[in-house]
Coordinates of C-alpha atoms and ligand atoms in Angstrom, one line a residue:
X1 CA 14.9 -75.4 -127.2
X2 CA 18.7 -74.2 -127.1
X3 CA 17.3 -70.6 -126.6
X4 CA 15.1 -72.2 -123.7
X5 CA 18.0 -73.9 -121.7
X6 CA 20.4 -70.3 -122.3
X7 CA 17.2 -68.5 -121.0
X8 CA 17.6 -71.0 -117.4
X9 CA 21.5 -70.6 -117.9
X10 CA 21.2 -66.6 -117.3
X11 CA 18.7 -66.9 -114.6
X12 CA 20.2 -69.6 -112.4
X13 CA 23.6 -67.2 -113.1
X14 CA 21.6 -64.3 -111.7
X15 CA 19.5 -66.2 -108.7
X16 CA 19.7 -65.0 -105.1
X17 CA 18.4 -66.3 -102.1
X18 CA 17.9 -64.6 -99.0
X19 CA 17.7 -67.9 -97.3
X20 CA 18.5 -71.7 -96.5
X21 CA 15.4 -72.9 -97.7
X22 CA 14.9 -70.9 -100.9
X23 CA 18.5 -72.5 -102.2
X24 CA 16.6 -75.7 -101.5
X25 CA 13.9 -74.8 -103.2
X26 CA 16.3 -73.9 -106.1
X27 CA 18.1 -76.9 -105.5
X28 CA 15.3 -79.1 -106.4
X29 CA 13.7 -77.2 -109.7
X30 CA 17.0 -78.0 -111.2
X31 CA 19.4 -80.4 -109.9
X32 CA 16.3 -82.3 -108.4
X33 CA 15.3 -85.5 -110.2
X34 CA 12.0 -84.2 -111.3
X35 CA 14.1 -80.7 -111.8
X36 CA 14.8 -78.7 -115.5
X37 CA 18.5 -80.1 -116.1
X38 CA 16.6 -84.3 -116.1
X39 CA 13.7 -82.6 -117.7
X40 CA 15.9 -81.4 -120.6
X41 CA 18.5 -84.3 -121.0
X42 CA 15.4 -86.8 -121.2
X43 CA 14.9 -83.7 -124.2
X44 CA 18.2 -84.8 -125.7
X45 CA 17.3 -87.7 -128.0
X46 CA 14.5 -86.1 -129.9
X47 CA 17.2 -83.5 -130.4
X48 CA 18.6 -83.6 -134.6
X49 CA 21.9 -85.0 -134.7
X50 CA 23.5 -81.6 -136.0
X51 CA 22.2 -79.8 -133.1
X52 CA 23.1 -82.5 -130.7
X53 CA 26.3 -81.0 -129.9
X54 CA 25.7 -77.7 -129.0
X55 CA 22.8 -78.5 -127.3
X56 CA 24.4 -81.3 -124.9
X57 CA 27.2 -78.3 -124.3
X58 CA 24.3 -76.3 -123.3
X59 CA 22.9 -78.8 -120.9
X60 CA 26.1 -79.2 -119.4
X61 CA 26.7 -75.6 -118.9
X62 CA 23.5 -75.2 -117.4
X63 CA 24.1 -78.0 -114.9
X64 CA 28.1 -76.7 -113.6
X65 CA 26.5 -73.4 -113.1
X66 CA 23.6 -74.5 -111.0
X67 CA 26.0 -76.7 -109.5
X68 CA 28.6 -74.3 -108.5
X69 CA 25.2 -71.5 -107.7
X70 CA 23.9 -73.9 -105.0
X71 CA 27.5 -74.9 -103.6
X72 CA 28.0 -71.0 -103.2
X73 CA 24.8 -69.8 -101.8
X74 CA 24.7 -73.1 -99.7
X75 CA 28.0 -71.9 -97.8
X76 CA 27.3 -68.7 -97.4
X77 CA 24.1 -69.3 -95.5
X78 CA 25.3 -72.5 -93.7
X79 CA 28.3 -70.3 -92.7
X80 CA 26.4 -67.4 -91.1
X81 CA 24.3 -69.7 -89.1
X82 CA 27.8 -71.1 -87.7
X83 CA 28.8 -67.8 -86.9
X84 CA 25.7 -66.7 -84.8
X85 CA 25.0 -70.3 -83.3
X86 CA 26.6 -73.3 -82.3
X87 CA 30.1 -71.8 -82.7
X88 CA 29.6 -68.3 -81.6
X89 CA 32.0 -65.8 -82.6
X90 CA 34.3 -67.6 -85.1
X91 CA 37.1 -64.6 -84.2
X92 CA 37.3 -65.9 -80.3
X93 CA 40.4 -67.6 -79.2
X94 CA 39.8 -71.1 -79.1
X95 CA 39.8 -72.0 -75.3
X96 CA 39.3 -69.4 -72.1
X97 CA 42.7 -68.2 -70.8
X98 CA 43.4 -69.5 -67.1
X99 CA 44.6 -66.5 -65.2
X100 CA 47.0 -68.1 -63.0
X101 CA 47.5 -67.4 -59.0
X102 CA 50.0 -66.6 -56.6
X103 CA 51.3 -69.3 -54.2
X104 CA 50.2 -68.3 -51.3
X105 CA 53.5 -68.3 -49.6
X106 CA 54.5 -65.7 -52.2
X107 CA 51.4 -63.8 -50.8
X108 CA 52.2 -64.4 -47.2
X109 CA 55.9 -63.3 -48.0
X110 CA 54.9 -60.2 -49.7
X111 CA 52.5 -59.1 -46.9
X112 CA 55.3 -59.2 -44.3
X113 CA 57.5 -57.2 -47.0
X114 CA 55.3 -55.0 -47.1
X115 CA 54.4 -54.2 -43.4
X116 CA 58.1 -53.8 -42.4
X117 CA 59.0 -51.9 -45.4
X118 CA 56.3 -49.1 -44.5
X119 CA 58.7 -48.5 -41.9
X120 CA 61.7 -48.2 -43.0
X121 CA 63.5 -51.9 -43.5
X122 CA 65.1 -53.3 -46.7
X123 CA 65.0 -56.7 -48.0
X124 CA 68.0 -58.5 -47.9
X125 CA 69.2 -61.9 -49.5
X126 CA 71.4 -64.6 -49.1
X127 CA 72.6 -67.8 -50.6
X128 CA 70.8 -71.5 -50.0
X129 CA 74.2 -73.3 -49.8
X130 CA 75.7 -71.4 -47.3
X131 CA 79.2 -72.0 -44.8
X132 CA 79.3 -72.9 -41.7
X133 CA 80.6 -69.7 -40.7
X134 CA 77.3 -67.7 -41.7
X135 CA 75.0 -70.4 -40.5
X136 CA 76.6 -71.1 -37.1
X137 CA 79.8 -69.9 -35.4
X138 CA 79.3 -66.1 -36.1
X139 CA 75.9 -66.7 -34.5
X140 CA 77.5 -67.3 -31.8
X141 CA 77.5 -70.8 -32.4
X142 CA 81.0 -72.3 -32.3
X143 CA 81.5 -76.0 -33.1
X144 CA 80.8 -78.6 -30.8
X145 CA 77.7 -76.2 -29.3
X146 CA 74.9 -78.4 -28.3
X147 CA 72.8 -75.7 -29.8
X148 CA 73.5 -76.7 -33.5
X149 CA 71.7 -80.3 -32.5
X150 CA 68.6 -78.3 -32.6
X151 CA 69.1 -76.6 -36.6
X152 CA 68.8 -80.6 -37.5
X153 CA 71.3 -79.9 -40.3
X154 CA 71.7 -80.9 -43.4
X155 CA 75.2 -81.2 -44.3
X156 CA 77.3 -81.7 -48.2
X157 CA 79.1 -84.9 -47.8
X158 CA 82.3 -84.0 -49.2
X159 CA 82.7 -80.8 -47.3
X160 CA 81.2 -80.5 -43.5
X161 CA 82.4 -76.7 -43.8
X162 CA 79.1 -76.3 -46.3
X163 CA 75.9 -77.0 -45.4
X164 CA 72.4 -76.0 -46.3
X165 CA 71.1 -72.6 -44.6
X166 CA 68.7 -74.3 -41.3
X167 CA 67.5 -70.3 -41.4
X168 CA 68.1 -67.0 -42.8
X169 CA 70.3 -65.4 -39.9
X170 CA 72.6 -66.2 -42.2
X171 CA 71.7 -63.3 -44.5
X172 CA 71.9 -61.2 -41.6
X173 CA 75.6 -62.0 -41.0
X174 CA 76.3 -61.0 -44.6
X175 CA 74.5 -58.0 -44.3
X176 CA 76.4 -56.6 -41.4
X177 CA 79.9 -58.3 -42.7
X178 CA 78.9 -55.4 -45.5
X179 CA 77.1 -52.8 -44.2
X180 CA 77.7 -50.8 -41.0
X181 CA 74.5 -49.5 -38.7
X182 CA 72.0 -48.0 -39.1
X183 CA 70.9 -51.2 -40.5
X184 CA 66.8 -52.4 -40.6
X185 CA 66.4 -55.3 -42.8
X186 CA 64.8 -58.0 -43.4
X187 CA 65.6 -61.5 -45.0
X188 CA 62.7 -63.9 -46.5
X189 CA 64.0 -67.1 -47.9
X190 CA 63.9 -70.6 -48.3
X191 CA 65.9 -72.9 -45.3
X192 CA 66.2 -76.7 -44.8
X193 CA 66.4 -79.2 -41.8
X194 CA 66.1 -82.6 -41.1
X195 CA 63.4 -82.9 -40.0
X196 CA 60.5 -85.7 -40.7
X197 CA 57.6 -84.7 -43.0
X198 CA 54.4 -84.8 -41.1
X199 CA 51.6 -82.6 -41.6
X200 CA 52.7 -79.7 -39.1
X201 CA 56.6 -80.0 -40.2
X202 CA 58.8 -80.0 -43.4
X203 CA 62.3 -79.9 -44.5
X204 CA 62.1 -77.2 -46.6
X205 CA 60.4 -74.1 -45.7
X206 CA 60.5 -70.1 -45.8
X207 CA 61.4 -67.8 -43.1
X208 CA 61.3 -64.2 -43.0
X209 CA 64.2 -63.1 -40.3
X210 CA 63.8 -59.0 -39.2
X211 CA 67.5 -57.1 -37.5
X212 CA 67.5 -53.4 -36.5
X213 CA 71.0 -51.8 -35.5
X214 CA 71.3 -48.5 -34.1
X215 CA 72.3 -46.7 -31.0
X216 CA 70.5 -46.8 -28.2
X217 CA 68.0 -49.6 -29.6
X218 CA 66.2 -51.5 -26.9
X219 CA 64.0 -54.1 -25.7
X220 CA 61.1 -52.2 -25.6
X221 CA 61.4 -51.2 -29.5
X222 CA 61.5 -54.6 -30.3
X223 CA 58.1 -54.9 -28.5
X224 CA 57.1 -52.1 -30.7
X225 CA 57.9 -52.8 -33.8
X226 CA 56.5 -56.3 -33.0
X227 CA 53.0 -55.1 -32.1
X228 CA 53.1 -53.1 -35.0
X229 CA 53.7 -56.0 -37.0
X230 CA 50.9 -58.5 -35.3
X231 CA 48.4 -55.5 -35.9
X232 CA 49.1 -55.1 -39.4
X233 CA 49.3 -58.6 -40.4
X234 CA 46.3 -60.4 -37.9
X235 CA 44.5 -57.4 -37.0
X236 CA 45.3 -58.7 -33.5
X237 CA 46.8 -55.9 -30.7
X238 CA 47.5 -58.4 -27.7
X239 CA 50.8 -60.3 -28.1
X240 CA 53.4 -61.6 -25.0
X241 CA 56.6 -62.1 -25.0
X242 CA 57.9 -65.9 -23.1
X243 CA 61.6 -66.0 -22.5
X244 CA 63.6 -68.5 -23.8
X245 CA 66.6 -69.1 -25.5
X246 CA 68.3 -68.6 -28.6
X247 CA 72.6 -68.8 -29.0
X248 CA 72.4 -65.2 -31.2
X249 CA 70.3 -63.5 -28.9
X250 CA 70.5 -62.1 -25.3
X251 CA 68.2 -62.2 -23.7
X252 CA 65.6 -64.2 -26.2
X253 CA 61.7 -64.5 -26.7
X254 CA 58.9 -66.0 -28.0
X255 CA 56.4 -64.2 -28.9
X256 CA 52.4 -65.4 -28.8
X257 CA 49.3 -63.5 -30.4
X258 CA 46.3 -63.4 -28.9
X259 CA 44.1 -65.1 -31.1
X260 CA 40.8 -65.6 -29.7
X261 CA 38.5 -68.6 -28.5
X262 CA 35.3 -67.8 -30.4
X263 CA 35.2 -70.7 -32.3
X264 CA 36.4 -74.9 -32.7
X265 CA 39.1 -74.1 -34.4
X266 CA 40.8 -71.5 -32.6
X267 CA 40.7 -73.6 -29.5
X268 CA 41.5 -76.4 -31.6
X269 CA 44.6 -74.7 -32.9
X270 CA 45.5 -72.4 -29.4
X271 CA 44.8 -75.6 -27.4
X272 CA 42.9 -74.2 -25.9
X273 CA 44.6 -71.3 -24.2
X274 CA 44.1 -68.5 -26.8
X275 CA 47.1 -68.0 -27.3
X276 CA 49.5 -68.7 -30.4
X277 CA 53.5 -69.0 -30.8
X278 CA 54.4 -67.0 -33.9
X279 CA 57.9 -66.6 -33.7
X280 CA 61.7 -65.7 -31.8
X281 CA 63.4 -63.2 -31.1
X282 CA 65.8 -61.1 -29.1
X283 CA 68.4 -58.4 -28.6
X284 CA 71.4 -59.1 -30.6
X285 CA 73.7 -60.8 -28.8
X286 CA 77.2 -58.4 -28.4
X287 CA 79.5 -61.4 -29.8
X288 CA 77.3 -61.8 -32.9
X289 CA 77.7 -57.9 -33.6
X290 CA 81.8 -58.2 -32.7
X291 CA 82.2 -61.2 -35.1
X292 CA 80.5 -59.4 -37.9
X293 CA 82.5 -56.1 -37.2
X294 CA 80.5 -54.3 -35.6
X295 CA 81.1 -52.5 -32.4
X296 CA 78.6 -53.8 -29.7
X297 CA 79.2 -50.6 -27.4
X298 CA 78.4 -48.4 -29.8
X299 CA 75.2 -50.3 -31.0
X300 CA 72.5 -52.4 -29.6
X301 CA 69.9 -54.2 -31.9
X302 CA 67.0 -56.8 -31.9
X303 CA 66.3 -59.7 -34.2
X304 CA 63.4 -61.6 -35.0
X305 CA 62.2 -64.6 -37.2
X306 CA 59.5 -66.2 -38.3
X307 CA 58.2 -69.0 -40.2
X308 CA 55.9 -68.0 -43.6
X309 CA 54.0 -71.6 -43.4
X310 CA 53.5 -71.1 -40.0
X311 CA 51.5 -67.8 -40.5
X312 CA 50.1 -68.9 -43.8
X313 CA 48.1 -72.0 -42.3
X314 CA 47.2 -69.6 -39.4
X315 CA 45.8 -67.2 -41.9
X316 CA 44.1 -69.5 -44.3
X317 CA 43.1 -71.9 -42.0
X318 CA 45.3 -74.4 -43.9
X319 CA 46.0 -77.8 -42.2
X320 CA 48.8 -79.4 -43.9
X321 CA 51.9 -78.0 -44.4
X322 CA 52.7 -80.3 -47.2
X323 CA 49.6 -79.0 -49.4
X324 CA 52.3 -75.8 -50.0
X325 CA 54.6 -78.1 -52.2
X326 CA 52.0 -80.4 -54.1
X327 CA 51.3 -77.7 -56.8
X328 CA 47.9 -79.5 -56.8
X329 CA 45.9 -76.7 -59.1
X330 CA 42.5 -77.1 -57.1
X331 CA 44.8 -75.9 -54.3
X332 CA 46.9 -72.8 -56.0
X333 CA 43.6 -72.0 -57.8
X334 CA 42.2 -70.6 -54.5
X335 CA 44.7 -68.0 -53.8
X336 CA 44.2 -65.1 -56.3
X337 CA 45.8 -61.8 -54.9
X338 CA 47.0 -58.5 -56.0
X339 CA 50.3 -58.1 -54.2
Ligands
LIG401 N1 66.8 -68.0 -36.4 C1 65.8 -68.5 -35.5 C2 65.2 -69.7 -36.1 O1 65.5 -70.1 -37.1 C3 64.7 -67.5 -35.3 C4 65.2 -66.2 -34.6 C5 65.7 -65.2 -35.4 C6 65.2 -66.1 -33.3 C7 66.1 -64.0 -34.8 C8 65.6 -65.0 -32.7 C9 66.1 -64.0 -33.4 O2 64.4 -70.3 -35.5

């Protein structure tokens, strides 16, 4: 009988299985209650006493390494089937990884970059708290000038001299306080005024301000260079200029795009006219280029600025400017880009 039970002992050592179901079927001619191991202790009391011993031992043997056999073969099959099923590829990080997206006034920004620096201008920047000298009075803005009631101003309360920038001109002060002509620059940034949140106006938003300073530079460059832009940027080759005024610039414009009545929305947002306001400008003003030491019969220049949530909404068809600083992912998610 002991020889018997060593006989099972070597072949349940040596079993393989090239399934699930055959370690079952294993399973249950041993460890099963009809199986060998309850077939040979029912054995064990017409075993002699003397022999009792080494034949429980046996037994025992018999049942840790069927035990430990089926354990072993059990994982390694339930395991595979993990591997090529419910979990797929065991090795995979855990969860996708979220590529994530450029704000779109970022994009915007980056665009208008772009265009002008194709053509020669540098990008200049400034700082957010600025003085009232680089906001204002070497605009041509002295104190007291009704002008300044229409920045909407956000002042520091301990010091009226500082204030928040109401729009970068103020980097283009700096630049010419440090640099003398030929200058062609441009200055994206972030600027702030009063103003009351609606869905068409915030108090924070970005502008990207344009100055070119040479000799002999004239209106109709500034026309130029503006067309070039409106092509680049909407595809769109009909722009006019409307005078009007600015304290920096002399004389001043706005400029419209033609945009088009082809569908709802562009009479919607042209009111119906076709045509759409997209920024300011003008030709430097000769006290602006004195106060920031330069000589304004040697050189002539234009300026122009724009607002990037302005041409952002126009682009995207966006209808809220307020959507820009929610961070709402189903929003930001939309704008994937390369630049
Ligand atoms: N600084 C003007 C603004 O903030 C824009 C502008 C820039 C107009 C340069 C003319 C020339 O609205």
């Amino acid at each position: 009988m002991i020889d018997k039970i060593k006989e099972h002992i070597a072949i349940v050592a040596g079993f393989q299985a090239s399934n699930k179901e055959e370690v079952e079927a294993f399973r249950i001619k041993y460890l099963g209650k009809k199986g060998f191991l309850n077939q040979f202790f029912a054995e064990f009391k017409n075993v002699p006493n003397d022999e009792k011993k080494e034949f429980g031992q046996a037994i025992n043997t018999l049942k840790t390494t069927a035990q430990e056999k089926v354990a072993l073969l059990k994982d390694a099959f339930e395991g595979a089937q993990e591997e090529n099923g419910v979990y797929g590829d065991l090795s995979r990080p855990s969860e996708p990884v979220e590529i994530g997206s450029r704000h779109p006034i970022s994009i915007v920004k980056n665009q208008i970059i772009e265009i002008f620096s194709n053509i020669g201008f540098n990008v200049s920047e400034g700082p957010e708290i600025e003085d009232d000298w680089h906001n204002f009075t070497a605009l041509n803005l002295p104190e007291y000038h009704p002008a300044r009631d229409m920045q909407d101003t956000f002042f520091i309360q301990t010091d009226p001299d500082i204030l928040l920038r109401t729009h970068t001109s103020s980097v283009q002060v700096r630049y010419m306080e440090n640099n003398q002509p030929p200058i062609r620059t441009i200055s994206p940034g972030r600027v702030f005024r009063n103003e009351a949140i609606s869905a068409r106006s915030h108090c924070i938003f970005h502008q990207v301000e344009g100055l070119y300073i040479d000799k002999d530079v004239s209106f109709a460059d500034l026309k130029q260079t503006l067309l070039y832009f409106t092509k680049q940027m909407f595809g769109k080759s009909r722009i006019r200029l409307r005078p009007s005024y600015f304290p920096f610039t002399e004389p001043s414009a706005e400029v419209d795009i033609y945009w088009g009545l082809e569908t709802e929305t562009d009479y919607r947002i042209t009111k119906g006219t076709g045509w759409l306001e997209i920024m300011g400008c003008g030709m430097v003003d000769p006290n602006v280029l004195k106060n920031c030491g330069i000589d304004p019969t040697e050189y002539s220049g234009f300026a122009f600025g724009m607002g990037i949530e302005r041409i952002a909404m126009l682009l995207y068809q966006i209808g809220d400017i307020r959507m820009f600083y929610e961070n709402d992912i189903r929003f930001l998610e939309q704008f994937k880009s390369t630049i």
